[in-house]
mmCIF file of C-alpha atoms and ligand atoms in Angstrom:
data_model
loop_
_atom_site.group_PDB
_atom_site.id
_atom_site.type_symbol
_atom_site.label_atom_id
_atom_site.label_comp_id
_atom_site.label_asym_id
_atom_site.label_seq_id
_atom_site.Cartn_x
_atom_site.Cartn_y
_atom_site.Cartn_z
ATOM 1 C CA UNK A 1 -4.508 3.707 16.185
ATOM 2 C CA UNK A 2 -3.284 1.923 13.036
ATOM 3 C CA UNK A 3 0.503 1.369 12.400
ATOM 4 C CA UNK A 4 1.390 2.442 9.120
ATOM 5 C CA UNK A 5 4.997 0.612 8.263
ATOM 6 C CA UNK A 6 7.257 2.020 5.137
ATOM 7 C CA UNK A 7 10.789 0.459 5.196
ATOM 8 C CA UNK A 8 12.098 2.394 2.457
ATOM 9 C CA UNK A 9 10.602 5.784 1.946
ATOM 10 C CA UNK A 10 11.576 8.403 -0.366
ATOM 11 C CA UNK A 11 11.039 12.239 -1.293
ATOM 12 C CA UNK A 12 9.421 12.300 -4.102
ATOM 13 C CA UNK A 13 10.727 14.535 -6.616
ATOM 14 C CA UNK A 14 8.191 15.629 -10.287
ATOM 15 C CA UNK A 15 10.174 17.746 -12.048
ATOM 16 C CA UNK A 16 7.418 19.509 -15.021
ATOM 17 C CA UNK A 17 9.350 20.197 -18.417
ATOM 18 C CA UNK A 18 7.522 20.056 -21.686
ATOM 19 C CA UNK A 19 10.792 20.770 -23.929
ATOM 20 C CA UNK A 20 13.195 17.795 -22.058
ATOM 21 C CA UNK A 21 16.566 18.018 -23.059
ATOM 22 C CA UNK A 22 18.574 14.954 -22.849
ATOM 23 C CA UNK A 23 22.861 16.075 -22.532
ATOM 24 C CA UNK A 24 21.569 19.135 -22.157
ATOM 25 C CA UNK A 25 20.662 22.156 -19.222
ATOM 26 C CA UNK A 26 17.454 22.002 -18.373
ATOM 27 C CA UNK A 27 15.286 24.061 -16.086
ATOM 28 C CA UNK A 28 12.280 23.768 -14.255
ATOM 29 C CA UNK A 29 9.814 25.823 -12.355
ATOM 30 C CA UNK A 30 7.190 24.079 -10.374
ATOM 31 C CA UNK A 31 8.690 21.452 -8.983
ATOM 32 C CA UNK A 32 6.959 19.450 -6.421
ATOM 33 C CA UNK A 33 8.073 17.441 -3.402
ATOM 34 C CA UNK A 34 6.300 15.483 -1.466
ATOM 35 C CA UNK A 35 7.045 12.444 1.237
ATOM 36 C CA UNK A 36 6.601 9.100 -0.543
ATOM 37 C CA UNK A 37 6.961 5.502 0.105
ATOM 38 C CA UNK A 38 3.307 3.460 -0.565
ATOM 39 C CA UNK A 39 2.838 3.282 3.051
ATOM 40 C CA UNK A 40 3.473 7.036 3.881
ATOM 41 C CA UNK A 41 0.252 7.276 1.469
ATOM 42 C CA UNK A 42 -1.412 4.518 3.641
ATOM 43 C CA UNK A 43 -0.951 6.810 6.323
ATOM 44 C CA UNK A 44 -2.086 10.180 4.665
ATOM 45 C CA UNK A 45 -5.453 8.182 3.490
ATOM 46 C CA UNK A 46 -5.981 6.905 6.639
ATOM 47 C CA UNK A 47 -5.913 10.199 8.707
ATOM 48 C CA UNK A 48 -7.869 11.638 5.607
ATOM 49 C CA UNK A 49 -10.628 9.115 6.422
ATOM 50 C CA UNK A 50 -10.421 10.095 10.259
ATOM 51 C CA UNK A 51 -8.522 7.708 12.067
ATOM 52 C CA UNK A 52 -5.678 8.056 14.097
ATOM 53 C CA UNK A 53 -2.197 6.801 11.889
ATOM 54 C CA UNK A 54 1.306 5.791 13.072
ATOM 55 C CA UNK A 55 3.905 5.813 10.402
ATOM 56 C CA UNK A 56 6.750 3.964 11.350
ATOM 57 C CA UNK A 57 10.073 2.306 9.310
ATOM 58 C CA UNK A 58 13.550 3.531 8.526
ATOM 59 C CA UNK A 59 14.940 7.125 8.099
ATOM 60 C CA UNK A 60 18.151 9.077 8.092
ATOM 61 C CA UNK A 61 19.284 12.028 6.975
ATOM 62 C CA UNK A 62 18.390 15.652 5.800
ATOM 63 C CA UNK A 63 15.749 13.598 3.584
ATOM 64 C CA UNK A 64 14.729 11.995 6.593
ATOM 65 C CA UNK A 65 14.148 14.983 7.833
ATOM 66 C CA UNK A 66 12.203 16.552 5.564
ATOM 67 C CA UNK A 67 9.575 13.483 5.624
ATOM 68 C CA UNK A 68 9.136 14.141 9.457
ATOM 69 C CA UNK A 69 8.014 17.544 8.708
ATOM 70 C CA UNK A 70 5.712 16.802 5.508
ATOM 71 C CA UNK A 71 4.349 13.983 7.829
ATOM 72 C CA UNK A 72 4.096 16.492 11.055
ATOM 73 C CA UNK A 73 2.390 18.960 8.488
ATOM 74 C CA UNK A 74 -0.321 16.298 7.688
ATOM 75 C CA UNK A 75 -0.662 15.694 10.946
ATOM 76 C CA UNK A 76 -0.052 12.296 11.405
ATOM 77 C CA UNK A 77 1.733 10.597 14.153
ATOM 78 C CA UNK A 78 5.873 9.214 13.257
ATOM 79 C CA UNK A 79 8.095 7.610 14.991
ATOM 80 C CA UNK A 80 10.451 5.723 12.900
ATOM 81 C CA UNK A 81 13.926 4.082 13.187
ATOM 82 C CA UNK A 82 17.113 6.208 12.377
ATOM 83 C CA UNK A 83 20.244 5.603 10.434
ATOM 84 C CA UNK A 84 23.249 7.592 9.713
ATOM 85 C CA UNK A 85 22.823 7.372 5.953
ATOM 86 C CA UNK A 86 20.315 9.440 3.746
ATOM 87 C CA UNK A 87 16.733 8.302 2.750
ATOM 88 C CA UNK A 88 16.370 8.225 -0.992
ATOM 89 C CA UNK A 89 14.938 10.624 -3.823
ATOM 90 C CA UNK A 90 12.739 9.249 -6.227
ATOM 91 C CA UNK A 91 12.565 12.129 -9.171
ATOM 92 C CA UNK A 92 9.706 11.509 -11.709
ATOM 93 C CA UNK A 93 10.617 14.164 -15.208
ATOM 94 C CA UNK A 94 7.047 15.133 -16.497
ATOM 95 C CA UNK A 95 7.728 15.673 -20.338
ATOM 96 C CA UNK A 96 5.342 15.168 -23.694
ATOM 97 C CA UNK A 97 2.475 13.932 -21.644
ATOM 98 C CA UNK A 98 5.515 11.119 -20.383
ATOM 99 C CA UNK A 99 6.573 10.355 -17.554
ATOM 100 C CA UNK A 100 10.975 8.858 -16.731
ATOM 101 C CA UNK A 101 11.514 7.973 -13.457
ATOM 102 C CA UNK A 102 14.726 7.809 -11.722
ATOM 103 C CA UNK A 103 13.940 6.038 -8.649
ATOM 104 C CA UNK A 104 17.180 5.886 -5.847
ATOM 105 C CA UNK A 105 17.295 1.854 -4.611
ATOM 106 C CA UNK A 106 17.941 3.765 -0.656
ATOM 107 C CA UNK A 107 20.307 2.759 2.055
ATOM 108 C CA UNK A 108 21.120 -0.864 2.360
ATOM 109 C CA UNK A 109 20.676 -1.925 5.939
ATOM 110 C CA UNK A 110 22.547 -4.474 8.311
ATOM 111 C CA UNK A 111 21.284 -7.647 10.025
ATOM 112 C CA UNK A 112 21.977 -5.826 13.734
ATOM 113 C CA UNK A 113 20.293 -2.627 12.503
ATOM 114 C CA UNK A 114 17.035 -5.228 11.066
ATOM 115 C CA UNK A 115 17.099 -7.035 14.457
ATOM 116 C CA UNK A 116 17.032 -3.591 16.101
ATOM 117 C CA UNK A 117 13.822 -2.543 14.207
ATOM 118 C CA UNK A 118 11.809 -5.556 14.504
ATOM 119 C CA UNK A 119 12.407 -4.647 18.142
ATOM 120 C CA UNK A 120 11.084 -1.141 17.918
ATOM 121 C CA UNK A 121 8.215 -2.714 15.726
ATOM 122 C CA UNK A 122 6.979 -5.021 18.364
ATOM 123 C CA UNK A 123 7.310 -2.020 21.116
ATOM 124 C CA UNK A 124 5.243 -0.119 19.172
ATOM 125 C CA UNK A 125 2.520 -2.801 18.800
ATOM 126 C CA UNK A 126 1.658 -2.209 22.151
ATOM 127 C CA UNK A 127 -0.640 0.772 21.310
ATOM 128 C CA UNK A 128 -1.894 -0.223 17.786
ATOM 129 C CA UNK A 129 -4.651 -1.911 16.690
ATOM 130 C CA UNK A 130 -3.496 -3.091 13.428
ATOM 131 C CA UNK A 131 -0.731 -2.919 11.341
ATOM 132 C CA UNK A 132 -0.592 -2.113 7.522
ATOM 133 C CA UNK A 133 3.125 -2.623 6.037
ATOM 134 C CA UNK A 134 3.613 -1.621 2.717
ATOM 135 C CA UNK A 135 6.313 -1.253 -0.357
ATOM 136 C CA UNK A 136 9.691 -2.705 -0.876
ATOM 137 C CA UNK A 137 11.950 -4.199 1.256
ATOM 138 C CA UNK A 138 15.454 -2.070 1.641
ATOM 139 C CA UNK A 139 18.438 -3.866 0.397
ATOM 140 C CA UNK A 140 20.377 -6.216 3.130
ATOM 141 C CA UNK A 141 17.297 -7.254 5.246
ATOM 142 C CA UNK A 142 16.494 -10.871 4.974
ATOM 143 C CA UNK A 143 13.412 -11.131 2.041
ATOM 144 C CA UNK A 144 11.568 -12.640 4.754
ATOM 145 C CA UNK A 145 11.428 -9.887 7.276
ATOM 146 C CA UNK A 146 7.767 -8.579 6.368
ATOM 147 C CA UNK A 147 6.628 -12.409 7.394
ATOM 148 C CA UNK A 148 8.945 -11.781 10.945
ATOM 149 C CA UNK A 149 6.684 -8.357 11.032
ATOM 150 C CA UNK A 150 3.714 -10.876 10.530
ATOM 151 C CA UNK A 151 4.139 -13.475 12.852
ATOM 152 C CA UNK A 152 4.717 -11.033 15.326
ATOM 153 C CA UNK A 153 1.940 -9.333 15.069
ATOM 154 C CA UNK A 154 -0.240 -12.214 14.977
ATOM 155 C CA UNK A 155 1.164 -13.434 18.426
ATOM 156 C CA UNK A 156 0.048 -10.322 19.731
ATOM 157 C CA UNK A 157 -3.362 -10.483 18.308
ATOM 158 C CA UNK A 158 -2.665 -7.559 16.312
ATOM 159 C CA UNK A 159 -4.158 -7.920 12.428
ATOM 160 C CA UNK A 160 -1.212 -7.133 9.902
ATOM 161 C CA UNK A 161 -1.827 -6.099 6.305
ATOM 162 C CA UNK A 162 0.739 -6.734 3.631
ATOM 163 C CA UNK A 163 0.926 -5.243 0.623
ATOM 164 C CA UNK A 164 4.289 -5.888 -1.065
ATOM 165 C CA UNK A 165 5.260 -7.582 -4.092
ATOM 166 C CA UNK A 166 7.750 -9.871 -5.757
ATOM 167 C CA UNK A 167 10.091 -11.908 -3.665
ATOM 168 C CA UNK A 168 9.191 -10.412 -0.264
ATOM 169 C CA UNK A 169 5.327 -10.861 -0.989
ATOM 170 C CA UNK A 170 6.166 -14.490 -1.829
ATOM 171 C CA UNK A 171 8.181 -14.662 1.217
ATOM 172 C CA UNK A 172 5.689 -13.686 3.412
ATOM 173 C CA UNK A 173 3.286 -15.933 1.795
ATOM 174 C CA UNK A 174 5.809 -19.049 2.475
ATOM 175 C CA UNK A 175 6.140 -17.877 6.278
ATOM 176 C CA UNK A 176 4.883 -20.635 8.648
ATOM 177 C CA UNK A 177 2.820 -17.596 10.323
ATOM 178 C CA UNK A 178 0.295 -15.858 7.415
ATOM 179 C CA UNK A 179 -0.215 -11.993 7.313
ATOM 180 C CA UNK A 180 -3.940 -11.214 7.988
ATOM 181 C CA UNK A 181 -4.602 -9.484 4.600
ATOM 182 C CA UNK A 182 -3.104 -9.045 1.860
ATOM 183 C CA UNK A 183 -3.564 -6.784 -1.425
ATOM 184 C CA UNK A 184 -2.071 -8.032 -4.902
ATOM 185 C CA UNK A 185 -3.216 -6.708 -8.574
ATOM 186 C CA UNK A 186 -3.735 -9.059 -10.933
ATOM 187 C CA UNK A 187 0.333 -8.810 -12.068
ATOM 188 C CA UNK A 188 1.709 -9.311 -8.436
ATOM 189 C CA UNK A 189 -1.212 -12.539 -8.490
ATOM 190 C CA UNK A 190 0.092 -14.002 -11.672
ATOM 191 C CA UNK A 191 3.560 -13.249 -10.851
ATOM 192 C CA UNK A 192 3.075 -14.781 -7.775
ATOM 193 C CA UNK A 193 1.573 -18.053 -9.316
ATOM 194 C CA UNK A 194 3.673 -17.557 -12.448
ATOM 195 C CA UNK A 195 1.180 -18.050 -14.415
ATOM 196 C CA UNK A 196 -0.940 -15.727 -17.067
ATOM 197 C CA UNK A 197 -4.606 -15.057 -15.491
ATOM 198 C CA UNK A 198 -7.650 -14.372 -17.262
ATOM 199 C CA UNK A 199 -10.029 -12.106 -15.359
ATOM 200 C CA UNK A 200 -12.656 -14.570 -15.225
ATOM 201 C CA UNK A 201 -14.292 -15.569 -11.553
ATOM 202 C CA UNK A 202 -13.391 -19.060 -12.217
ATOM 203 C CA UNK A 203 -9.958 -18.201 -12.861
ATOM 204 C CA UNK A 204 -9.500 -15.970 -9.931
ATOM 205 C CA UNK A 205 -11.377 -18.383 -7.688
ATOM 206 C CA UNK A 206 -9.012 -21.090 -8.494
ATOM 207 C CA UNK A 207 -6.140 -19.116 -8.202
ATOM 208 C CA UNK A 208 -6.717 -17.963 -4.594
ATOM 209 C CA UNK A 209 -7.625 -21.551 -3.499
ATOM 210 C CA UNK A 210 -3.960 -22.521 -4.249
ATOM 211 C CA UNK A 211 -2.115 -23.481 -1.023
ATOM 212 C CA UNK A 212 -0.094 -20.216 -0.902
ATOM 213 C CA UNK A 213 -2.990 -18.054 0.451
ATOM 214 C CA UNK A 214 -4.245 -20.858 3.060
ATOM 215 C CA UNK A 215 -4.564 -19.113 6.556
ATOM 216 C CA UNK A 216 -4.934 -15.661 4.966
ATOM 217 C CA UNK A 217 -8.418 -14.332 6.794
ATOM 218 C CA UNK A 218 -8.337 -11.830 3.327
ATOM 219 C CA UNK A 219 -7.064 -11.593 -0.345
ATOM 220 C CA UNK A 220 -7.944 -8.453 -2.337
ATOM 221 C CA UNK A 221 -7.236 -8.680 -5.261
ATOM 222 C CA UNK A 222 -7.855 -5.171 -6.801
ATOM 223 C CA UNK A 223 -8.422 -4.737 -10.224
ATOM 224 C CA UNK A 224 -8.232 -0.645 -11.052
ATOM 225 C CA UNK A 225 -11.798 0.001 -12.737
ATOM 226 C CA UNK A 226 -12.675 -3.502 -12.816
ATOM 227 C CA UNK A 227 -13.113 -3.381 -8.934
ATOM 228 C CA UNK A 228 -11.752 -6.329 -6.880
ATOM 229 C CA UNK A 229 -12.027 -9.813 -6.379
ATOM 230 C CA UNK A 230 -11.705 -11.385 -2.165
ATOM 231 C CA UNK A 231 -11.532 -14.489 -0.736
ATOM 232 C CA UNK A 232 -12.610 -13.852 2.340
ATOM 233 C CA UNK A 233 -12.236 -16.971 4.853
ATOM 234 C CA UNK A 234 -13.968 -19.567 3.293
ATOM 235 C CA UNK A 235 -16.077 -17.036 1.207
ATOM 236 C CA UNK A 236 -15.348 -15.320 -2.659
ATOM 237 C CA UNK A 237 -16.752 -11.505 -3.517
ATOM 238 C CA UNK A 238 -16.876 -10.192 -6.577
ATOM 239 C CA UNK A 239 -16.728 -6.255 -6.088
ATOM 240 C CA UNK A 240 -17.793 -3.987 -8.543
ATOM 241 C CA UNK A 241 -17.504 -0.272 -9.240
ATOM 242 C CA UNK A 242 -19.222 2.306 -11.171
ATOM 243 C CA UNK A 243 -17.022 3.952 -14.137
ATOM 244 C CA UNK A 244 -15.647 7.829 -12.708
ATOM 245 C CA UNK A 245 -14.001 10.249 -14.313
ATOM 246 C CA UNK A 246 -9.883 9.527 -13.055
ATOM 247 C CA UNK A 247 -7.248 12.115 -12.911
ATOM 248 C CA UNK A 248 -4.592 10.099 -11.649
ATOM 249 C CA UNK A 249 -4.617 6.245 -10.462
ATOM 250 C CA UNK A 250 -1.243 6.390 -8.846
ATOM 251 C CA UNK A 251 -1.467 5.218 -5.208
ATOM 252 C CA UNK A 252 -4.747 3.986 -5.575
ATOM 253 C CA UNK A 253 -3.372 0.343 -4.232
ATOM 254 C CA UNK A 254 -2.223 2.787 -0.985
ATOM 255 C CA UNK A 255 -5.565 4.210 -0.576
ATOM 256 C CA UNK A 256 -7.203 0.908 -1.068
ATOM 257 C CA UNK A 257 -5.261 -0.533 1.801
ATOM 258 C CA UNK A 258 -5.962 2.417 4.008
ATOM 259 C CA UNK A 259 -9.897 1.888 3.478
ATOM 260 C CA UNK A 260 -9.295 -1.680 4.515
ATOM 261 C CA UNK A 261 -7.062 -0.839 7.553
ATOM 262 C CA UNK A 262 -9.989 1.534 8.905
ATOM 263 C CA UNK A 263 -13.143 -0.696 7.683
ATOM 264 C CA UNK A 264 -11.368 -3.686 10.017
ATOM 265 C CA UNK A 265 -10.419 -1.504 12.680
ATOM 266 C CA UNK A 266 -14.002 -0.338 13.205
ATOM 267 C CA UNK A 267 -15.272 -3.989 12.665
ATOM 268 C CA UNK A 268 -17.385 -3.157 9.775
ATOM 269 C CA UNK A 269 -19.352 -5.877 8.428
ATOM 270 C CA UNK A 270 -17.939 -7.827 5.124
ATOM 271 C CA UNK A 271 -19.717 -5.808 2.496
ATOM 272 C CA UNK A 272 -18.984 -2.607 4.232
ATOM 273 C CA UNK A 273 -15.453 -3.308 4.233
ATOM 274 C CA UNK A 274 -15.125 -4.087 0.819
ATOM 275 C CA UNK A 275 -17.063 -0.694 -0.532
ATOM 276 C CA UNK A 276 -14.859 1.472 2.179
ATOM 277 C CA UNK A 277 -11.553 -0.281 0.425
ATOM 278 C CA UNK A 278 -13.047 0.108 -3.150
ATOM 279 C CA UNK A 279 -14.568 4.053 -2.470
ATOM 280 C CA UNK A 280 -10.221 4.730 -0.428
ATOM 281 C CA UNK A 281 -9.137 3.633 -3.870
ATOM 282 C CA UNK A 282 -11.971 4.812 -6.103
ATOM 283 C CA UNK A 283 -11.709 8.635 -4.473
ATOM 284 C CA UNK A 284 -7.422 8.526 -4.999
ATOM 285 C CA UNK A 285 -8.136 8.038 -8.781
ATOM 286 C CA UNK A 286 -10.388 11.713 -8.699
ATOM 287 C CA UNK A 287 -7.099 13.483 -7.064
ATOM 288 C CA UNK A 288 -4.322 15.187 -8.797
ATOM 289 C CA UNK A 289 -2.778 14.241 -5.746
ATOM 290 C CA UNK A 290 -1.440 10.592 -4.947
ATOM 291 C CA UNK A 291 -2.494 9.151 -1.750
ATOM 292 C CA UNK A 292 -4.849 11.592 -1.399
ATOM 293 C CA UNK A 293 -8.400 11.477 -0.761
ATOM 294 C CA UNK A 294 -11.414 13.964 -0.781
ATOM 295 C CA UNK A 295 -13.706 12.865 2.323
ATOM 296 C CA UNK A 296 -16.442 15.232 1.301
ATOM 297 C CA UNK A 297 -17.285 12.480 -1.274
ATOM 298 C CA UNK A 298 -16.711 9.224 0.395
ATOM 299 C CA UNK A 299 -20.350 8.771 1.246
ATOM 300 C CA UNK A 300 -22.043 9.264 -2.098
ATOM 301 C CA UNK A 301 -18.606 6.808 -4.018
ATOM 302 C CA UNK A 302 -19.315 4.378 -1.484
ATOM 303 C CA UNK A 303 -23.052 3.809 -1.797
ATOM 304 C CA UNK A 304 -21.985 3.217 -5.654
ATOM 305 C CA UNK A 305 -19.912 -0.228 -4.767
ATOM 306 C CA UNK A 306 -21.642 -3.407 -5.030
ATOM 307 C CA UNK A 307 -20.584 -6.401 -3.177
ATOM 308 C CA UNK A 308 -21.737 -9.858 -4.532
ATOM 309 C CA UNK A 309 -20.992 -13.112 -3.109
ATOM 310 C CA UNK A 310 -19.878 -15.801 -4.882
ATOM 311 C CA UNK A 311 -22.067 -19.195 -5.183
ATOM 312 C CA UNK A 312 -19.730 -21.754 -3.852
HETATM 313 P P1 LIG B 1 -1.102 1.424 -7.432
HETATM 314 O O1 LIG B 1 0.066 0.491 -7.648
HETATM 315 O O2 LIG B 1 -1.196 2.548 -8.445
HETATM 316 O O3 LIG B 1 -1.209 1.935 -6.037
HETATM 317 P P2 LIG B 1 -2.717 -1.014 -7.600
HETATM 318 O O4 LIG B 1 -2.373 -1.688 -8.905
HETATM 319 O O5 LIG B 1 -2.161 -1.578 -6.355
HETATM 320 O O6 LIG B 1 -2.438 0.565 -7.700
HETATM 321 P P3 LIG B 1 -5.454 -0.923 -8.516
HETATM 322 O O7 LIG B 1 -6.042 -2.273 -8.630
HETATM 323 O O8 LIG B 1 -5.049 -0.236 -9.772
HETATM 324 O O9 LIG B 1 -4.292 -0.968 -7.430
HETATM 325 O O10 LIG B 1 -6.511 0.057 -7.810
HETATM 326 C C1 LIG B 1 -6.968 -0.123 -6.488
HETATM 327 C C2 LIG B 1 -8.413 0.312 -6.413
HETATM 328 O O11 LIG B 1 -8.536 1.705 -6.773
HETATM 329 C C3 LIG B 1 -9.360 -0.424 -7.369
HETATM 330 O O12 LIG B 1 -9.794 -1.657 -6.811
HETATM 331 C C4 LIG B 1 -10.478 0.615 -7.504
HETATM 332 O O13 LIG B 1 -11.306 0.636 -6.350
HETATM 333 C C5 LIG B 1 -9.709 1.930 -7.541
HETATM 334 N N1 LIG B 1 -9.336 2.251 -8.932
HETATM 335 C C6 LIG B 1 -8.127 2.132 -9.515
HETATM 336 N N2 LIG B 1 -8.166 2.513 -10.829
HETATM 337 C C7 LIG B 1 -9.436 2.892 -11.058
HETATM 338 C C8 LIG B 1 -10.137 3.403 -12.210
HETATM 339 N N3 LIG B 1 -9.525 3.585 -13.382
HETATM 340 N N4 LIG B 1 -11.459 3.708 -12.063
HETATM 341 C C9 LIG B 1 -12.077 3.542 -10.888
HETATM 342 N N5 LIG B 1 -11.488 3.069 -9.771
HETATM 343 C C10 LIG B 1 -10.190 2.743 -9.847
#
């Protein structure tokens, strides 16, 4: 079983109205709801592709609730940490082919109450196989509590995937105990190194040979249609993808990590895990949907990836 982890989840509100009204009344019909947080979608990928998901993290609330049933619904296993204050909305107005968000920051948590789920973390380690945490950090936790979830999981032999960004993604990266995997685009890289990055291999190559990512087994760095670009131990891919016809990208970093998670978990070889990451992400991108996969057509996306190694 893999351990999905979301610290700070959300209903996710999209409100359609073509005629938006700002100080005004507006109404809408079709609104959608759906239970959020990037790894809630790690989750919903990862049962999609047939494996047996965990979703774990911090809830509370009617909203808390509400993502217990939409995650019962999709069948997929939950057993998170409660607090007496209310998850978060995030609302997303659809209007003249835009898109505003108005996205809730959530409950802020207390050092007792992030000591207390560290300890329900490790618990639940005892009948995973590997852990994928993903998303921001909720306000009052220490930013290096993902790297805590890290080390932890490495002294239990347990693989942990991290895909966060901004301070807690450096964090975690500074940690004297490395993450097994991690996930950045091309922003969170160059944020990261604070630097501007050209796409080139040379570029990328250099970039992930700077002492930050030492002791990280793999970096994938995804690249939307471009593909991705891994260090893998000692070794650099370059991973490339066909062009498809996309309906919407959102949550394709999600579904990339969930092909990951499942490739490693069945010990696929390194090629095959790359074009089972790259087909997760490549098959979100076909959905309406995000964080949703169609399994019918893994098979025929993932014969289309090609995985090239690098000449040192
Ligand atoms: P998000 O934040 O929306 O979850 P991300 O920035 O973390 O996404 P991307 O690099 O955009 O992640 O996409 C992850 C993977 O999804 C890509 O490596 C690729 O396999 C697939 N993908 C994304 N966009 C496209 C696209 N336009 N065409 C084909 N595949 C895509």
């Amino acid at each position: 079983m893999i351990l999905t982890v979301t610290m700070n989840p959300s209903v996710d509100i999209s409100y359609p109205i073509s005629d938006f009204k700002l100080n005004n009344v507006n109404r809408v019909e079709g609104a959608v709801k759906t239970a959020g947080g990037k790894g809630l979608n790690v989750a919903r990928v990862i049962r999609l592709l047939g494996e047996e998901a965990l979703a774990t993290g911090v809830l509370g609330g009617t909203i808390g609730g509400y993502i217990v049933q939409e995650l019962t619904k999709d069948k997929i296993g939950n057993d998170f940490f409660n607090i007496n204050r209310e998850s978060r909305n995030c609302i997303a107005i659809l209007h003249d082919g835009k898109q505003t968000e108005i996205l809730e920051s959530g409950p802020v948590l207390t050092a007792e109450e992030g000591t207390a789920i560290l300890a329900k973390y490790e618990r639940l380690l005892s009948n995973v196989s590997l852990v994928a945490i993903s998303g921001s950090l909720p306000q009052g936790l220490p930013s290096g509590f993902y790297g805590r979830m890290a080390q932890i999981g490495r002294e239990k032999g347990i693989p942990v995937i991290v895909d966060t960004s901004g301070e807690p993604l450096r964090q975690v990266l500074l940690h004297k105990v490395k993450p097994f995997a991690i996930k950045p685009n091309t922003t969170e890289l160059s944020q990261l190194l604070g630097r501007e990055l050209d796409e080139s291999i040379r570029s990328l190559k250099q970039a992930l040979t700077d002492e930050l990512f030492q002791g990280i087994e793999w970096i994938i760095v995804s690249m939307g249609r471009d593909g991705a670009f891994v260090k893998h131990g000692p070794d650099f891919y370059r991973v490339t993808i066909p062009e498809i016809k996309v309906v919407n990208p959102v949550g394709s970093g999600d579904a990339t990590v969930a092909g990951l998670a499942v490739a490693l978990k069945n010990n696929q070889t390194v090629p095959d895990v790359l074009r089972t990451a790259m087909a997760a992400g490549m098959l979100n991108t076909m959905e309406e949907k995000t964080g949703y996969i169609n399994p019918d057509k893994f098979k025929p996306v993932f014969e289309l990836v090609q995985v090239k190694k690098i000449d040192l």
